[in-house]
Every structure is written in C-alpha cells, then in structure tokens.
Amino acid sequence: HYTMLEKRFLTNLNQKEAEAVRRAPVASSVRKRLAGYDVHIEPLVVSADSDFVGKHLSDLPIRSESGANIIKISRGTRNIIIPSARELIYPADTILAVGTSAQIGKLKAMMAQSSEIGGSPREDKEFDVVSTTLNEASYLCGKVLKDTNMRESHCMVISVLRSDEFITNPRPDFRFEAGDVVWIAGEKDSCKWFV
C-alpha cells in the first residue's frame, strides 16, 4: 500500500513539474539551473497608482537601487522578453524580476513605496452632485459645454432639463441657455463655484 502511494505521489509531482515547464518554459528552465543558489525569479504586478506607470524602464532606478533585473513584462496576452530600456510600464503589467532574495525584497519595497502617497492613502475631496437653474448672469449661460473647462476643475455636467426635454450626458457642442436646470457632479468646491 505504501509503495502504491509513493508511486502515485511521484507521478503527480512529475506531472506538476511538466505542467509548470509547459506553462512557463523560461522561468522553469532558469529555476532548474539555479536551484541551490540565491537567485530567484519573482513575478510582480504594477499597481494602477504606482509611480512606475508611464515611465520607461531606463527612468526607473530598479537596477541601481535594488540590484534586480527585469527579464520579462507580461501585458495582457503580450509577453515582452528582455525588454529594452525604452519600454514603458503600464498599469497591471506583470514584471518578471530576477535577483537574490535581498534584491527581490528591495524591489518589492520600491514598488510598494511607489504606490504610497506620503505614507498614507490619498485623501479624496468631497464628491457631490448639485443642481442649479441658469439665469442670464450664470457662468454657464450662453457657453458651449466643451469651452467651460469643467473637467480641469474636476466636475462634469451629467444632465440638463430644458423645458420638458431631459438630456443626459449632453454632447460637447451643447450650448447652455437661461432657464436650463443643470446637474453637475464632481468635487464639492468646484461644483459650488459653477453653481
């Protein structure tokens, strides 16, 4: 009974290793060759709010500060093997780093720190949805939506009621008129200014 269990265990183990080699031949090959040495391959996911996002590999001090190297970037279904220094980093990229335990640890710390803003989560300004009825003196009256620069102020028009017509998400060429009831969403202070 013991022999049968041992054979089954070894068969399952061999199948698992074969599957790992089939799925990730480069990583498996490197792991096998470097077994017993302090060299590791670690996949790391770039968070959407990381300072790494939008930068070229050459702009990041990965090698100089951590000592680790990036040997592959996985982006969706695309794999970039041995990326060039001009390769850009995108949110949710999985970077495959190679280095010692200490180097990988430093790179993980760098990536974690690159996602922090002053050591604490970002402080959100209060969000609000406000409505106002435009009169002749209103800032928006007579203006075309695309010329209002509302997005730069972190707000947007979500709806307009004109007579008995209700317009959701008006087009950029929409012109505001006196009597329009306008709903604005965004940062509370900016919304108040437009109202």
CSV table of C-alpha atoms in Angstrom, one decimal:
chain,number,residue,atom,x,y,z
A,1,HIS,CA,0.0,0.0,0.0
A,2,TYR,CA,2.9,2.4,0.9
A,3,THR,CA,4.7,1.7,-2.4
A,4,MET,CA,1.5,2.4,-4.4
A,5,LEU,CA,1.0,5.7,-2.6
A,6,GLU,CA,4.7,6.6,-3.2
A,7,LYS,CA,4.4,5.9,-6.9
A,8,ARG,CA,1.2,7.9,-7.2
A,9,PHE,CA,2.8,10.8,-5.3
A,10,LEU,CA,5.9,10.8,-7.6
A,11,THR,CA,3.7,10.6,-10.7
A,12,ASN,CA,1.6,13.6,-9.6
A,13,LEU,CA,4.8,15.5,-8.7
A,14,ASN,CA,6.3,14.8,-12.1
A,15,GLN,CA,3.1,15.8,-13.9
A,16,LYS,CA,3.0,19.1,-11.9
A,17,GLU,CA,6.6,19.9,-12.8
A,18,ALA,CA,6.0,19.0,-16.5
A,19,GLU,CA,2.9,21.4,-16.5
A,20,ALA,CA,5.0,24.2,-14.9
A,21,VAL,CA,7.6,23.8,-17.6
A,22,ARG,CA,5.0,23.8,-20.3
A,23,ARG,CA,3.3,27.0,-19.0
A,24,ALA,CA,6.5,28.9,-18.2
A,25,PRO,CA,9.5,27.3,-20.0
A,26,VAL,CA,11.9,30.2,-19.4
A,27,ALA,CA,11.2,30.6,-15.7
A,28,SER,CA,11.2,26.8,-15.2
A,29,SER,CA,14.5,26.4,-17.1
A,30,VAL,CA,16.1,29.2,-15.0
A,31,ARG,CA,14.8,27.8,-11.7
A,32,LYS,CA,16.2,24.4,-12.5
A,33,ARG,CA,19.6,25.7,-13.5
A,34,LEU,CA,19.9,28.0,-10.5
A,35,ALA,CA,18.5,25.6,-7.9
A,36,GLY,CA,20.6,25.7,-4.8
A,37,TYR,CA,21.8,29.3,-5.4
A,38,ASP,CA,20.3,32.5,-4.0
A,39,VAL,CA,18.8,33.6,-7.3
A,40,HIS,CA,15.1,33.9,-7.7
A,41,ILE,CA,12.6,34.8,-10.3
A,42,GLU,CA,9.6,36.7,-9.0
A,43,PRO,CA,6.5,38.0,-10.9
A,44,LEU,CA,5.4,41.4,-9.6
A,45,VAL,CA,2.2,43.2,-10.6
A,46,VAL,CA,2.4,47.0,-11.1
A,47,SER,CA,-0.5,48.7,-9.3
A,48,ALA,CA,-2.6,51.2,-11.2
A,49,ASP,CA,-1.5,54.1,-8.8
A,50,SER,CA,2.2,53.2,-8.9
A,51,ASP,CA,4.8,55.9,-9.8
A,52,PHE,CA,6.3,53.4,-12.2
A,53,VAL,CA,3.3,53.7,-14.5
A,54,GLY,CA,4.0,55.7,-17.7
A,55,LYS,CA,7.8,55.7,-17.2
A,56,HIS,CA,10.4,53.9,-19.3
A,57,LEU,CA,12.5,51.2,-17.7
A,58,SER,CA,15.5,53.5,-18.1
A,59,ASP,CA,13.8,56.2,-16.0
A,60,LEU,CA,13.3,53.8,-13.0
A,61,PRO,CA,16.2,53.1,-10.6
A,62,ILE,CA,15.3,49.4,-10.5
A,63,ARG,CA,18.8,48.1,-11.2
A,64,SER,CA,20.8,50.8,-9.3
A,65,GLU,CA,18.6,50.8,-6.1
A,66,SER,CA,17.6,47.1,-5.9
A,67,GLY,CA,20.2,45.2,-7.9
A,68,ALA,CA,17.4,43.2,-9.6
A,69,ASN,CA,16.8,42.9,-13.3
A,70,ILE,CA,13.6,42.8,-15.3
A,71,ILE,CA,13.7,39.9,-17.7
A,72,LYS,CA,10.1,39.9,-19.0
A,73,ILE,CA,7.0,42.1,-19.0
A,74,SER,CA,3.6,40.5,-19.4
A,75,ARG,CA,0.8,42.8,-20.6
A,76,GLY,CA,-2.5,41.1,-21.3
A,77,THR,CA,-1.7,38.4,-23.9
A,78,ARG,CA,1.6,40.0,-24.9
A,79,ASN,CA,5.0,39.0,-23.5
A,80,ILE,CA,8.0,41.3,-23.9
A,81,ILE,CA,11.1,39.1,-23.3
A,82,ILE,CA,14.2,41.0,-22.2
A,83,PRO,CA,12.5,44.5,-22.5
A,84,SER,CA,14.5,47.4,-23.8
A,85,ALA,CA,15.3,50.4,-21.6
A,86,ARG,CA,12.8,52.4,-23.6
A,87,GLU,CA,9.9,50.0,-22.7
A,88,LEU,CA,7.1,51.8,-21.0
A,89,ILE,CA,5.4,50.5,-17.8
A,90,TYR,CA,1.6,50.2,-17.8
A,91,PRO,CA,-0.9,49.6,-15.0
A,92,ALA,CA,-1.4,45.9,-14.3
A,93,ASP,CA,1.8,44.9,-16.1
A,94,THR,CA,3.4,41.8,-14.6
A,95,ILE,CA,7.1,42.3,-14.5
A,96,LEU,CA,9.3,39.2,-14.0
A,97,ALA,CA,12.3,40.2,-11.9
A,98,VAL,CA,15.4,38.1,-11.3
A,99,GLY,CA,17.8,38.7,-8.4
A,100,THR,CA,18.9,37.5,-4.9
A,101,SER,CA,16.4,37.3,-2.1
A,102,ALA,CA,17.7,40.7,-0.8
A,103,GLN,CA,17.4,42.3,-4.3
A,104,ILE,CA,13.9,41.0,-4.9
A,105,GLY,CA,13.0,42.2,-1.4
A,106,LYS,CA,14.3,45.7,-2.2
A,107,LEU,CA,12.4,45.8,-5.5
A,108,LYS,CA,9.2,44.7,-3.7
A,109,ALA,CA,9.7,47.6,-1.2
A,110,MET,CA,10.4,50.0,-4.0
A,111,MET,CA,7.2,49.0,-5.8
A,112,ALA,CA,5.1,49.2,-2.6
A,113,GLN,CA,6.6,52.7,-1.8
A,114,SER,CA,5.9,53.9,-5.4
A,115,SER,CA,2.2,53.3,-4.7
A,116,GLU,CA,2.1,55.2,-1.5
A,117,ILE,CA,1.4,58.9,-1.3
A,118,GLY,CA,3.2,60.4,1.7
A,119,GLY,CA,2.8,57.1,3.5
A,120,SER,CA,-1.0,57.2,3.7
A,121,PRO,CA,-3.9,56.7,1.3
A,122,ARG,CA,-4.8,59.6,-1.0
A,123,GLU,CA,-7.2,62.0,0.6
A,124,ASP,CA,-10.3,62.4,-1.6
A,125,LYS,CA,-12.0,65.7,-1.8
A,126,GLU,CA,-15.7,65.5,-1.1
A,127,PHE,CA,-17.8,64.4,-4.1
A,128,ASP,CA,-21.2,65.9,-4.7
A,129,VAL,CA,-24.0,66.2,-7.3
A,130,VAL,CA,-25.6,69.6,-7.3
A,131,SER,CA,-28.3,71.2,-9.5
A,132,THR,CA,-28.9,74.8,-10.5
A,133,THR,CA,-31.2,76.8,-12.7
A,134,LEU,CA,-29.2,79.0,-15.0
A,135,ASN,CA,-30.1,82.7,-15.4
A,136,GLU,CA,-28.5,85.4,-17.6
A,137,ALA,CA,-25.7,86.0,-15.1
A,138,SER,CA,-24.7,82.4,-14.6
A,139,TYR,CA,-21.2,81.4,-15.7
A,140,LEU,CA,-22.5,78.6,-17.9
A,141,CYS,CA,-25.3,80.6,-19.7
A,142,GLY,CA,-24.5,81.0,-23.4
A,143,LYS,CA,-21.4,78.8,-23.2
A,144,VAL,CA,-20.8,75.6,-25.2
A,145,LEU,CA,-20.0,72.7,-22.9
A,146,LYS,CA,-16.6,71.9,-24.4
A,147,ASP,CA,-15.5,75.5,-23.7
A,148,THR,CA,-16.4,75.5,-20.0
A,149,ASN,CA,-13.2,73.7,-18.8
A,150,MET,CA,-15.2,71.8,-16.2
A,151,ARG,CA,-13.1,68.7,-16.4
A,152,GLU,CA,-10.0,70.6,-15.4
A,153,SER,CA,-12.0,71.7,-12.3
A,154,HIS,CA,-12.8,68.0,-11.6
A,155,CYS,CA,-16.5,68.2,-12.4
A,156,MET,CA,-18.9,67.5,-15.3
A,157,VAL,CA,-22.4,68.1,-16.4
A,158,ILE,CA,-24.4,64.9,-16.1
A,159,SER,CA,-27.9,66.1,-17.1
A,160,VAL,CA,-29.8,69.1,-18.3
A,161,LEU,CA,-33.5,69.8,-18.1
A,162,ARG,CA,-34.6,72.2,-20.8
A,163,SER,CA,-38.4,72.9,-20.9
A,164,ASP,CA,-39.8,69.3,-20.9
A,165,GLU,CA,-36.7,67.8,-22.6
A,166,PHE,CA,-34.3,65.9,-20.2
A,167,ILE,CA,-30.8,65.5,-21.7
A,168,THR,CA,-28.4,63.0,-20.1
A,169,ASN,CA,-24.7,63.4,-20.7
A,170,PRO,CA,-25.0,66.4,-23.2
A,171,ARG,CA,-22.7,66.4,-26.2
A,172,PRO,CA,-19.6,68.7,-26.2
A,173,ASP,CA,-21.3,71.1,-28.6
A,174,PHE,CA,-24.3,71.6,-26.3
A,175,ARG,CA,-25.0,75.4,-25.6
A,176,PHE,CA,-26.4,76.3,-22.2
A,177,GLU,CA,-29.4,78.7,-22.0
A,178,ALA,CA,-31.1,80.7,-19.3
A,179,GLY,CA,-33.8,78.6,-17.7
A,180,ASP,CA,-31.8,75.3,-18.1
A,181,VAL,CA,-31.7,73.2,-14.9
A,182,VAL,CA,-28.2,71.7,-14.9
A,183,TRP,CA,-26.9,68.8,-12.7
A,184,ILE,CA,-23.2,68.9,-12.1
A,185,ALA,CA,-21.2,66.1,-10.5
A,186,GLY,CA,-17.6,66.4,-9.1
A,187,GLU,CA,-15.6,67.9,-6.3
A,188,LYS,CA,-17.8,69.8,-3.9
A,189,ASP,CA,-15.9,73.1,-4.0
A,190,SER,CA,-15.7,73.1,-7.8
A,191,CYS,CA,-19.4,72.2,-8.2
A,192,LYS,CA,-20.3,75.1,-5.9
A,193,TRP,CA,-18.2,77.5,-8.0
A,194,PHE,CA,-20.1,76.5,-11.2
A,195,VAL,CA,-23.4,76.8,-9.5
